[in-house]
CSV table of C-alpha atoms and ligand atoms in Angstrom, one decimal:
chain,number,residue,atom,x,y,z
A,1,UNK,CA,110.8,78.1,79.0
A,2,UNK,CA,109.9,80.9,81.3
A,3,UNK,CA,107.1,82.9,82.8
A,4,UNK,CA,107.5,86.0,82.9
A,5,UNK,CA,106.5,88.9,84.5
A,6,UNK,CA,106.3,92.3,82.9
A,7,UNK,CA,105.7,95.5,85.3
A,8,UNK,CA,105.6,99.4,84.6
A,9,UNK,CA,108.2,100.6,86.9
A,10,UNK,CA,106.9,104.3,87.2
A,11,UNK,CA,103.8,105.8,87.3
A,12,UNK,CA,102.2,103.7,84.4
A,13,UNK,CA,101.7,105.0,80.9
A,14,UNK,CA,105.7,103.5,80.2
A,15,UNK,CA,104.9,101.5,76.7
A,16,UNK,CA,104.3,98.5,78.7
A,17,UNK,CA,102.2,97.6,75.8
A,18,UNK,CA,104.4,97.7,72.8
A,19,UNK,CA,107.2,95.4,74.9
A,20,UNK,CA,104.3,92.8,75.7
A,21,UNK,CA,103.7,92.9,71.9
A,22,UNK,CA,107.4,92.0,71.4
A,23,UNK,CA,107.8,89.7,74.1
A,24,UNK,CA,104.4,87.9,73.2
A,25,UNK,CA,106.3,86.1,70.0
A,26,UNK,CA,107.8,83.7,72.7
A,27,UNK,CA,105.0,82.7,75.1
A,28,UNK,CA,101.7,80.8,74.2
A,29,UNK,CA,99.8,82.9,76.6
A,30,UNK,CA,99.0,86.3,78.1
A,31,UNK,CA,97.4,87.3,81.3
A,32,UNK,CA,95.9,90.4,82.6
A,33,UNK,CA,96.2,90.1,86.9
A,34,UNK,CA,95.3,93.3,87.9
A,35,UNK,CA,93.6,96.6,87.0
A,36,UNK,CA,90.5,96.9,84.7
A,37,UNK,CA,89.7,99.1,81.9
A,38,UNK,CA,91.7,102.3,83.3
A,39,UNK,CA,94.6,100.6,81.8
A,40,UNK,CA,95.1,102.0,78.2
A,41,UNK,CA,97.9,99.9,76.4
A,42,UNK,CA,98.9,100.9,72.8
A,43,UNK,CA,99.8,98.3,70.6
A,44,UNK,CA,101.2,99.5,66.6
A,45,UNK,CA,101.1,97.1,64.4
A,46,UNK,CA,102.1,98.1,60.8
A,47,UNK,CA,99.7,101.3,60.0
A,48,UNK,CA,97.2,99.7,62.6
A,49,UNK,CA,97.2,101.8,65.7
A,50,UNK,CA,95.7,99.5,68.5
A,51,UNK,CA,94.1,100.9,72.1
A,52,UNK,CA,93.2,97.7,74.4
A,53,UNK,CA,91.9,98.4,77.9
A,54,UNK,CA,90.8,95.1,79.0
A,55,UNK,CA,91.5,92.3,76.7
A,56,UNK,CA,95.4,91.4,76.7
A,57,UNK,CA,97.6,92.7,73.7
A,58,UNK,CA,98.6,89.0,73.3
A,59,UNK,CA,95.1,89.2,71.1
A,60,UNK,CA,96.7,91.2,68.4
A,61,UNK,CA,99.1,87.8,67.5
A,62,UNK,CA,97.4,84.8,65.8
A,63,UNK,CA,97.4,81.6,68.2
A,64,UNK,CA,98.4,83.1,71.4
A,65,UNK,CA,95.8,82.7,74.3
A,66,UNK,CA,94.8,85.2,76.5
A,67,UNK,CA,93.3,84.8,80.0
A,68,UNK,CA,91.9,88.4,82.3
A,69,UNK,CA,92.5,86.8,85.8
A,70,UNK,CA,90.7,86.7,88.8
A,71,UNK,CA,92.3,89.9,90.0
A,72,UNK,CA,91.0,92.3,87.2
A,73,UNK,CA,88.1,93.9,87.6
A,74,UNK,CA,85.8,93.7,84.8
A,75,UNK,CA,83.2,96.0,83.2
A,76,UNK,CA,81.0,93.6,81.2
A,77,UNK,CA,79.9,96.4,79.0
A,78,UNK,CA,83.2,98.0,78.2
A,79,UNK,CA,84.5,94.7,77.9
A,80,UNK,CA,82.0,93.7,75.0
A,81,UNK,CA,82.9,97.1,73.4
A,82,UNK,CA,86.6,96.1,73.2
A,83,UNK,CA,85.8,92.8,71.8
A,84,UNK,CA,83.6,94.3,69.2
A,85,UNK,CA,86.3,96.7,68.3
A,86,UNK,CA,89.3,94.0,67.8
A,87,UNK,CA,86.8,92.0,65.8
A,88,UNK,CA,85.7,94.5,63.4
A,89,UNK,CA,89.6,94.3,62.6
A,90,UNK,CA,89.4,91.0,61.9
A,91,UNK,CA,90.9,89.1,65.1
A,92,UNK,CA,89.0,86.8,66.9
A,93,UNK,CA,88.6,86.0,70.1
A,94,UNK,CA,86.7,82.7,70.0
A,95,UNK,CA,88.6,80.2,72.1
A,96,UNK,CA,91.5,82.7,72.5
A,97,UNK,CA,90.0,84.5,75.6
A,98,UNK,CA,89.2,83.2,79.1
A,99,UNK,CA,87.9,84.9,81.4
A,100,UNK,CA,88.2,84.2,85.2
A,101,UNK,CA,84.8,83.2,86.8
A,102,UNK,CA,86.5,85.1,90.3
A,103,UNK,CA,87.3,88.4,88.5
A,104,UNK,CA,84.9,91.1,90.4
A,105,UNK,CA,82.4,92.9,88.0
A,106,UNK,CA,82.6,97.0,87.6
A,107,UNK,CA,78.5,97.8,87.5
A,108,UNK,CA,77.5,101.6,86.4
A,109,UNK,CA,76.8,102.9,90.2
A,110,UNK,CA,80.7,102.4,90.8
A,111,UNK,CA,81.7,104.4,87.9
A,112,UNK,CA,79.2,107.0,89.4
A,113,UNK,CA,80.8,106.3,93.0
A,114,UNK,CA,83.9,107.3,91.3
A,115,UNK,CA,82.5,110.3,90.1
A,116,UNK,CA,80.9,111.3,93.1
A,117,UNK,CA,83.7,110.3,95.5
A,118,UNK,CA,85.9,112.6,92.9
A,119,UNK,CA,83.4,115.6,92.9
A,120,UNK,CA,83.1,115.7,96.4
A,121,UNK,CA,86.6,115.8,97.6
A,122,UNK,CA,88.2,119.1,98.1
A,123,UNK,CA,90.6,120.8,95.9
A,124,UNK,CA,94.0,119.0,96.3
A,125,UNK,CA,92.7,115.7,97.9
A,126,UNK,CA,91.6,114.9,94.4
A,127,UNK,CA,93.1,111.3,93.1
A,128,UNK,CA,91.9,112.3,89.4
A,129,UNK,CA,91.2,108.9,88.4
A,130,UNK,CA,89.6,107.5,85.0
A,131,UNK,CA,86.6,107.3,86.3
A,132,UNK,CA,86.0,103.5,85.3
A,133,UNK,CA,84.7,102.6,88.9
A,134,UNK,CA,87.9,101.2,89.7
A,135,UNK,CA,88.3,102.1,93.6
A,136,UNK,CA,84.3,101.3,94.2
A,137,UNK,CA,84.7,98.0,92.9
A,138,UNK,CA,87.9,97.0,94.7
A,139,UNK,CA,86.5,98.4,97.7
A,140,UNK,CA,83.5,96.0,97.8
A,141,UNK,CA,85.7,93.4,97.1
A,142,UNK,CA,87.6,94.2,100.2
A,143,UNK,CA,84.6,94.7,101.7
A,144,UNK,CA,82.8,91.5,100.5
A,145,UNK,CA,79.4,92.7,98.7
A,146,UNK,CA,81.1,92.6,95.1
A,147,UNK,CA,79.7,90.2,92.7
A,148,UNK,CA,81.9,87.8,90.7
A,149,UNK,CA,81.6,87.2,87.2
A,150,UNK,CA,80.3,83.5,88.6
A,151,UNK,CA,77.8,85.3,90.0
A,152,UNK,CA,76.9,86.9,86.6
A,153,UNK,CA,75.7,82.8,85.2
A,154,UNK,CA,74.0,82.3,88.7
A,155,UNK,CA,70.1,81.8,89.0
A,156,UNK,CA,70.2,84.4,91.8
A,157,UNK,CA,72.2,86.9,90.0
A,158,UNK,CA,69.0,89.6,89.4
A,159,UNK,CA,68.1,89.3,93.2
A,160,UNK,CA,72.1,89.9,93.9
A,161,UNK,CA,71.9,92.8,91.9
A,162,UNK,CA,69.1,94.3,92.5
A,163,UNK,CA,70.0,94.2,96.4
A,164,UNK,CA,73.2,95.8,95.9
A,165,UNK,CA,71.7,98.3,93.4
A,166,UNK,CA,69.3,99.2,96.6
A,167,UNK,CA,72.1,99.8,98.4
A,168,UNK,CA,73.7,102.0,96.5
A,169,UNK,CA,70.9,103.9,95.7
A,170,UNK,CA,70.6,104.5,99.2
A,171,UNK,CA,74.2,106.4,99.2
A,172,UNK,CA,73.8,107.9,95.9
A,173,UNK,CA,70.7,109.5,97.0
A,174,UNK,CA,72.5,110.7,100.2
A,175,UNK,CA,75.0,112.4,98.1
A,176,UNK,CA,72.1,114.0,96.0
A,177,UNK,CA,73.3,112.5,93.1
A,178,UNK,CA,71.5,110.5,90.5
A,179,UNK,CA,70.3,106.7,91.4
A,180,UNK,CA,70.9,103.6,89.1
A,181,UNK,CA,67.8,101.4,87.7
A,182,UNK,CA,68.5,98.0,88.2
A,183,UNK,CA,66.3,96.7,85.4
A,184,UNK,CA,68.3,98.6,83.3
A,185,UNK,CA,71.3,97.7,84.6
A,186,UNK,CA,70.2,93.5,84.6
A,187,UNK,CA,69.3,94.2,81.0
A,188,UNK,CA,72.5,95.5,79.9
A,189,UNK,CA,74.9,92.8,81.6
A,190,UNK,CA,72.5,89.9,80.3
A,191,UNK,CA,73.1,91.8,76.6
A,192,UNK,CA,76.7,91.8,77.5
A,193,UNK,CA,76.5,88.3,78.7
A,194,UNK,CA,75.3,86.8,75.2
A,195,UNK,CA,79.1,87.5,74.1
A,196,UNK,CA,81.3,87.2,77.5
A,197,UNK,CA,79.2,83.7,79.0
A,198,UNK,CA,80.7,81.3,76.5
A,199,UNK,CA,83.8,82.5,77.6
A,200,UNK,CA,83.7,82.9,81.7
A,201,UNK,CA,85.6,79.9,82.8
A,202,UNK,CA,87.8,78.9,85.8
A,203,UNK,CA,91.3,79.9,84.2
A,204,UNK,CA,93.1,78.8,87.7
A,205,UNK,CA,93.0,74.8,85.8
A,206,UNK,CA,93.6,76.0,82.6
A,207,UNK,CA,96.6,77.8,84.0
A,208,UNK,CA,97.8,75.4,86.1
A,209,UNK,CA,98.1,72.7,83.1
A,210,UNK,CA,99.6,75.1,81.0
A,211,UNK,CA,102.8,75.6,83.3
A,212,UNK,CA,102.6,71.3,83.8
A,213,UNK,CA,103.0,71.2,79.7
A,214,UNK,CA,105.8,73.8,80.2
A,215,UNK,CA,103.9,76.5,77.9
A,216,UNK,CA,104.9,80.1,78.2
A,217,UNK,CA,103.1,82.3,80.1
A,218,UNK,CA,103.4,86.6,79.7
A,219,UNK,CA,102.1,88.5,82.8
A,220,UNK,CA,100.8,91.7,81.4
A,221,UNK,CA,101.0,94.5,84.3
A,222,UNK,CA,99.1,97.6,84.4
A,223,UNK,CA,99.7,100.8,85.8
A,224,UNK,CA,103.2,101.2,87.6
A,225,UNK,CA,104.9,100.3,90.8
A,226,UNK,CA,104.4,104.1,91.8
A,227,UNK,CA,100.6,103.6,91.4
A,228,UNK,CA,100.2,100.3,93.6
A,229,UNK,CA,98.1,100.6,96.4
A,230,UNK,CA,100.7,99.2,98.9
A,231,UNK,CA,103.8,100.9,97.4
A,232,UNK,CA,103.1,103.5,95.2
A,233,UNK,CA,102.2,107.1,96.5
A,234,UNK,CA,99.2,106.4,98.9
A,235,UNK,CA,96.6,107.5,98.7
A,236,UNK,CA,97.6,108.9,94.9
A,237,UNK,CA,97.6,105.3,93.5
A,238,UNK,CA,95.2,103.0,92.2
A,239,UNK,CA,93.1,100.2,94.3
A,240,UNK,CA,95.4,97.2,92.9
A,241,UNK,CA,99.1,96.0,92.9
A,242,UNK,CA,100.7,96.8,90.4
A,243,UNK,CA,104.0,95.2,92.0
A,244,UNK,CA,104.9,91.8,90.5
A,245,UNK,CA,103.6,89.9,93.2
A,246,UNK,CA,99.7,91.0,91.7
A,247,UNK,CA,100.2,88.8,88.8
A,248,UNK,CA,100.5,85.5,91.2
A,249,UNK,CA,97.7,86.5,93.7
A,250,UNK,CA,95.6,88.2,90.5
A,251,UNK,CA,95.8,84.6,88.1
A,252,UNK,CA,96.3,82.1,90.5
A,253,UNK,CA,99.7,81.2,89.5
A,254,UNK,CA,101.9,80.7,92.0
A,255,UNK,CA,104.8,82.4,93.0
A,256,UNK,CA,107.3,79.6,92.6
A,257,UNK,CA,105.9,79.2,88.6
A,258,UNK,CA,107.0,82.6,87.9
A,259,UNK,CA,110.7,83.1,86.9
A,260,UNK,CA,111.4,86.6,85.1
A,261,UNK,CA,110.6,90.0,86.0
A,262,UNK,CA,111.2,92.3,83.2
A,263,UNK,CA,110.4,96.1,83.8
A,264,UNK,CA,109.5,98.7,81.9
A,265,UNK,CA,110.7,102.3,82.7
A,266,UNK,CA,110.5,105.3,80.2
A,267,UNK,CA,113.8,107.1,79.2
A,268,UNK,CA,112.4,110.0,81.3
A,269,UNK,CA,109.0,109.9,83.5
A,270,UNK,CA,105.4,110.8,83.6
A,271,UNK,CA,102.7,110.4,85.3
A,272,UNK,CA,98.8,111.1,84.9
A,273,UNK,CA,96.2,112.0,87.6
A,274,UNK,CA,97.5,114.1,91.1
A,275,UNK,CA,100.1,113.5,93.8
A,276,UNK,CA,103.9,114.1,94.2
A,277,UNK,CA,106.5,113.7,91.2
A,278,UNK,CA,109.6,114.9,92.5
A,279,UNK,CA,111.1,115.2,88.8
A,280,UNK,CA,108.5,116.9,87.9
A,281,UNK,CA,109.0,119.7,85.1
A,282,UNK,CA,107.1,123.0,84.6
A,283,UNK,CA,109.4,124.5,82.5
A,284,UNK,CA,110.0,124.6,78.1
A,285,UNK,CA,112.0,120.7,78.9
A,286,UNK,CA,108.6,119.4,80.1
A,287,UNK,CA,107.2,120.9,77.7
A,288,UNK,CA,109.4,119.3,74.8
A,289,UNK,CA,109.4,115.6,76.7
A,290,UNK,CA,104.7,116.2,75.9
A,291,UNK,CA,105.2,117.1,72.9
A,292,UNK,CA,107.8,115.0,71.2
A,293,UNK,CA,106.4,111.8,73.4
A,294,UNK,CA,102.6,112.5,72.7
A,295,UNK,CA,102.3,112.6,76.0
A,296,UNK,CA,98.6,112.5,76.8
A,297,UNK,CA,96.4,109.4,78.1
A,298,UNK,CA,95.4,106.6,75.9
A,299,UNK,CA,92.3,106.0,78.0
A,300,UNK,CA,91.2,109.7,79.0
A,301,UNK,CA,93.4,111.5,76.8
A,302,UNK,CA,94.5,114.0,79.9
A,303,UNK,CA,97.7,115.7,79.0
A,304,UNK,CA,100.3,113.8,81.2
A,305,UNK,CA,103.0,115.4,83.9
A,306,UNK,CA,106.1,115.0,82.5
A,307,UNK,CA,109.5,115.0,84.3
A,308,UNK,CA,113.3,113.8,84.5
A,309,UNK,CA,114.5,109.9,84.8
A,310,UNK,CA,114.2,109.3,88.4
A,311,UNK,CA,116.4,106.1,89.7
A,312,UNK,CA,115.1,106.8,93.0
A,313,UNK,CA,112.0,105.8,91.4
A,314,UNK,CA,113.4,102.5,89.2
A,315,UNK,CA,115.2,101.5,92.4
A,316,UNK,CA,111.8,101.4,94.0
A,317,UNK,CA,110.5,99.0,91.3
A,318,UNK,CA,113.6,96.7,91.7
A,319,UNK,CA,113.5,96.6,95.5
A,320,UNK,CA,109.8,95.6,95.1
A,321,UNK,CA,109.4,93.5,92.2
A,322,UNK,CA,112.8,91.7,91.6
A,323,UNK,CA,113.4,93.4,88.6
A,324,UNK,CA,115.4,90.9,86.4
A,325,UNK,CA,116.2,93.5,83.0
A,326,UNK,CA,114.7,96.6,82.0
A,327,UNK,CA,112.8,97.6,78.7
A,328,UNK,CA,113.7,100.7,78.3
A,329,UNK,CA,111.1,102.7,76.7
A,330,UNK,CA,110.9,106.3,74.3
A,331,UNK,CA,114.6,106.9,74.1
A,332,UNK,CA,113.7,108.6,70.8
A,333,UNK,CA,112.0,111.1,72.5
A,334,UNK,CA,115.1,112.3,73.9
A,335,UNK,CA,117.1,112.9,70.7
A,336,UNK,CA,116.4,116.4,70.2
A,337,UNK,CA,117.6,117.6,73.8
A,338,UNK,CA,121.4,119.2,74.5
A,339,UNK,CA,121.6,118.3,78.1
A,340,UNK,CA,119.8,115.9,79.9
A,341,UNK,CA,119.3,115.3,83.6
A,342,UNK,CA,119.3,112.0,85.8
A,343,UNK,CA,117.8,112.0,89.3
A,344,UNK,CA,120.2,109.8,91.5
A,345,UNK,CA,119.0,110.6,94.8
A,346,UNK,CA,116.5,113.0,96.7
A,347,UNK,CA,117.4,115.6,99.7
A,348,UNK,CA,115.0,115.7,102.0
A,349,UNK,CA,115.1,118.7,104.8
A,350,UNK,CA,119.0,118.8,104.1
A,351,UNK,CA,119.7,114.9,104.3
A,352,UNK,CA,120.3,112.8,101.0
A,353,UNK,CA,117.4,109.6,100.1
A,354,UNK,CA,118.4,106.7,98.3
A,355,UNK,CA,114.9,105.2,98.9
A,356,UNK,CA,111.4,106.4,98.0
A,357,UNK,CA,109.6,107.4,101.1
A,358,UNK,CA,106.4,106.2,102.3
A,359,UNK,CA,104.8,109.5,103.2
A,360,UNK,CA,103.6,111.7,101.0
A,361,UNK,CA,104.3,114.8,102.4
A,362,UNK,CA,107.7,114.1,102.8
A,363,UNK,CA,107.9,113.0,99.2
A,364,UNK,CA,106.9,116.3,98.3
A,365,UNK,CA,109.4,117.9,99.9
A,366,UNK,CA,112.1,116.1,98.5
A,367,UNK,CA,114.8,117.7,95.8
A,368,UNK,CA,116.2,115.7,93.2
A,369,UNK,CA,119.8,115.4,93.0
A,370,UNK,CA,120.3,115.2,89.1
A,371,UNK,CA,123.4,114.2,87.2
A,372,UNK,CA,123.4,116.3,83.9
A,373,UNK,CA,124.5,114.3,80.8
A,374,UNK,CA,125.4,115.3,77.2
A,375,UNK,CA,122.4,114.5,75.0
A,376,UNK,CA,123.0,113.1,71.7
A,377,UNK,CA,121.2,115.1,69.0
A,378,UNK,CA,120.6,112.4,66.0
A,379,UNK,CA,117.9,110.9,65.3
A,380,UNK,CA,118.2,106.9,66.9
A,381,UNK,CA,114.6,105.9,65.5
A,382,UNK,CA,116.0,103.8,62.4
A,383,UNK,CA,118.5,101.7,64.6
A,384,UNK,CA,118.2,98.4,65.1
A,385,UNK,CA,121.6,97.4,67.3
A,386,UNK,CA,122.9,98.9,70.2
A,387,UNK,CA,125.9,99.1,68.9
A,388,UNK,CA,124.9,101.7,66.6
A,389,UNK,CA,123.8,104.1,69.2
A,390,UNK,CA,125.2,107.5,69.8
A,391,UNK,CA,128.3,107.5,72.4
A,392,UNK,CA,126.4,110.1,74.2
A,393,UNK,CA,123.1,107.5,74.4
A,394,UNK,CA,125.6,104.5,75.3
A,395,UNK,CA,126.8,106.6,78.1
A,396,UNK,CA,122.9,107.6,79.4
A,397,UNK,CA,121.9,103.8,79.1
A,398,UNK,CA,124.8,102.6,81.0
A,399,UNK,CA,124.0,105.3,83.9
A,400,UNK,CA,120.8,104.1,84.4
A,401,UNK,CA,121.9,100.6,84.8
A,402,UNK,CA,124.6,101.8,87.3
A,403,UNK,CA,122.4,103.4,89.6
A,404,UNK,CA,119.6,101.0,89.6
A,405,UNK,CA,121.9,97.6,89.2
A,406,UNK,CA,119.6,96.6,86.5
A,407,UNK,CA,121.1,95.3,83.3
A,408,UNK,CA,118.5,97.1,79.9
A,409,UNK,CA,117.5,94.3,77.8
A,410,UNK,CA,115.3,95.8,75.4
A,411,UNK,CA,115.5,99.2,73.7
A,412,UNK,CA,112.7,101.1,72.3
A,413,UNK,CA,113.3,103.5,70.0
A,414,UNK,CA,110.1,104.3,68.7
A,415,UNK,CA,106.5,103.2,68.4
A,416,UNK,CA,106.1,100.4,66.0
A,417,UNK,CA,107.5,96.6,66.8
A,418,UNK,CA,110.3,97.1,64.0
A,419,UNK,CA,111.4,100.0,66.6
A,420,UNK,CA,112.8,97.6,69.1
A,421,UNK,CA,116.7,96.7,70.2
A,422,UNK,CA,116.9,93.8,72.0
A,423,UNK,CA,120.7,93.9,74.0
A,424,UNK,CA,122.8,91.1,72.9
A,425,UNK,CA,126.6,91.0,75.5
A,426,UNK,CA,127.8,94.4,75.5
A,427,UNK,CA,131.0,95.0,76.8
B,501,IMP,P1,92.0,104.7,89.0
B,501,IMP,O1,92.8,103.5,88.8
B,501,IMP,O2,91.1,105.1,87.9
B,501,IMP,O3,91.3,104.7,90.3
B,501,IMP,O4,93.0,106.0,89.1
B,501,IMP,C1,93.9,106.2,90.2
B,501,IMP,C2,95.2,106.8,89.7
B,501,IMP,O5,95.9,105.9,88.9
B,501,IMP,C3,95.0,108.1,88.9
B,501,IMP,O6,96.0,109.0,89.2
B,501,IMP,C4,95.0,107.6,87.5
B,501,IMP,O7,95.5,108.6,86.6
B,501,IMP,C5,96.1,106.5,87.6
B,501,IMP,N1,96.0,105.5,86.6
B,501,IMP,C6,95.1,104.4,86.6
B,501,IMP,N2,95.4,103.6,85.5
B,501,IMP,C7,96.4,104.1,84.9
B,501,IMP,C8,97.1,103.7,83.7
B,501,IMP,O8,96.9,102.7,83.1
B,501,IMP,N3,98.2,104.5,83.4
B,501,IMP,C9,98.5,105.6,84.1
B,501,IMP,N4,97.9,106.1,85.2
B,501,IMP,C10,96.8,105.3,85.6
């Protein structure tokens, strides 16, 4: 038995969804540690096409239990939406979804302190978040005048809120924007409560015996390495980490229960929202990767930046998350191109960078320093063994696990969960 622990490796957006769908068959439960409803994971499941933001993708199999962790933060209204949404499908979420009584709530002035903090910064210090409040509401967690979904159940709760609603009226009104009713506001969450209450519970226990009866536990990350707030491109990332280490300090679970990272890194790269890319493509290759990968937000639906396979990048993701195997992700998406080209290193003002700087600027000035490789030109949707692959693929694969020392243990060659290699020895 094993815990593991499933990261995106980039700048999120890498299919992270679809390989937790695989990998979900094994363990008993899934848990969400980090993020909230900015995440967007995809999930197909035979001519069903799921979207989850904030319930775990372990939802979509029958049995398997799924816990959102103290270190996701939560919009009670959004959350109810989602539920509504998988249940109209059929799937039910009675005693199958726990939610942390310590997870920090998103309330409707954070979205708008989103919005505003967006609106107001100049051109090109823009982060371009969702927009879900995410940054607000890790901020007054950090700064201790959240409210906790305990606090939600609590007697005191309206007087909490509608203290912190003042509040924030008072610096909404500074910015001249529009101020928040908190009677609306209590109304809403105590609607939204009617369906989340029964199942708010302290999942640090529940956890806790589940690893003592040796049950399986799937860490679903969100986001990507590049994106965590202490490692990814500061101040370009989001407000939690997105590193492996999240999903201990985000569930309770600690580190010594966990024994498996696997990450997931897309045959190529993209990334959504503003900051450096050094693989970054502007020309007819970018182009193609958009196109043929559908590549455009699951939450917002923003086109996304598409560029090269960066190891700098993966290496980053290894050296920070203990990377045991890859997924590799959208290898399909590749099939069409005659050359392709592999970032191994970056120059930076005339010196060569194995390692992904800290500061931005310097990031941006960095050059790749591609390999080119043959692409293979057939069609690798329909495998199903490695073996089958095109030479030309075999040789790609085996790059990428040269320069990042990572051995690829799954393969995805297309959307649906048929679409999936899983490596056996190779020699
Ligand atoms: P926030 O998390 O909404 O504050 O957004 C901060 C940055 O993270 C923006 O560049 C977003 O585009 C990016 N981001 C947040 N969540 C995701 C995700 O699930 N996939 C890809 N990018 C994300």
């Amino acid at each position: 038995m094993a815990n593991t622990i499933l990261i995106g490796a980039q700048w999120g957006d890498e299919g992270k969804g679809k390989i937790i769908d695989v990998l979900t068959e094994r363990a008993q439960w899934v848990v969400r540690a980090q993020g909230g409803n900015n995440a967007g994971h995809t999930v197909e499941v035979g001519e069903d096409r799921f979207v989850l933001h904030l319930v775990p993708s372990g939802i979509l199999h029958e049995g398997k239990k799924c816990v959102i962790g103290n270190g996701v933060v939560l919009d009670p209204v959004a959350l109810v939406e989602e539920i509504k949404g998988v249940s109209e499908r059929g799937i039910s979420v009675a005693g199958r979804l726990f939610i942390s009584d310590r997870a920090h709530v998103v309330f409707p002035y954070h979205r708008m302190l989103d919005a505003q903090g967006e609106a107001r910064k100049i051109k090109g210090e823009q982060i371009g978040t969702t927009l879900r409040g995410i940054g607000p509401t890790y901020g007054d967690k950090a700064s201790r005048f959240g409210l906790r979904m305990c606090d939600l159940v609590d007697p005191e709760f309206p007087a909490l809120l509608r203290s912190r609603i003042e509040e924030k009226n008072r610096i909404l009104s500074a910015m001249g924007a529009p101020v928040v009713d908190a009677e609306t506001v209590l109304d809403s969450v105590r609607e939204a409560m009617k369906i989340l209450g029964p199942l708010v519970c302290d999942t640090v226990p529940l956890l806790f015996e589940a690893v003592r009866r040796g049950e399986e536990i799937l860490f679903e990350g969100a986001q990507g390495v590049m994106l965590d707030i202490d490692f990814g491109t500061y101040p370009y990332v989001t407000s939690s980490n997105a590193t492996s280490g999240g999903a201990s300090t985000g569930s309770g679970v600690a580190p010594n229960r966990m024994d498996r990272v696997v990450g997931v890194l897309k045959a190529y790269t993209t990334r959504v929202g503003e900051g450096p890319f050094p693989t970054e493509l502007f020309d007819e290759n970018g182009e193609q990767l958009r196109k043929v990968g559908r590549e455009f937000g699951a939450t917002t639906g923003r086109p996304r930046r598409c560029g090269w396979f960066d190891a700098v990048v993966a290496r980053h993701a290894v050296m920070t998350c203990g990377v045991d195997e890859w997924a590799l992700t959208k290898l399909d998406v590749l099939d069409g191109f005659h050359t392709l080209k592999l970032c191994v290193a970056y120059e930076l003002d005339g010196k060569r960078m194995e390692v992904f700087p800290a500061n931005i600027r310097e990031v941006a000035r960095c050059m790749p320093v591609y390999e080119e490789m043959p692409g293979w030109r057939t069609p690798t949707t329909a495998l199903t063994r490695f073996e089958e692959l095109p030479a030309a693929a075999k040789r790609y694969l085996a790059r990428i696990e040269e320069v990042t020392g990572v051995r690829i243990g799954i393969l995805s060659v297309g959307p649906r969960r048929e679409s999936t290699l899983m490596a056996g020895p190779r020699a």
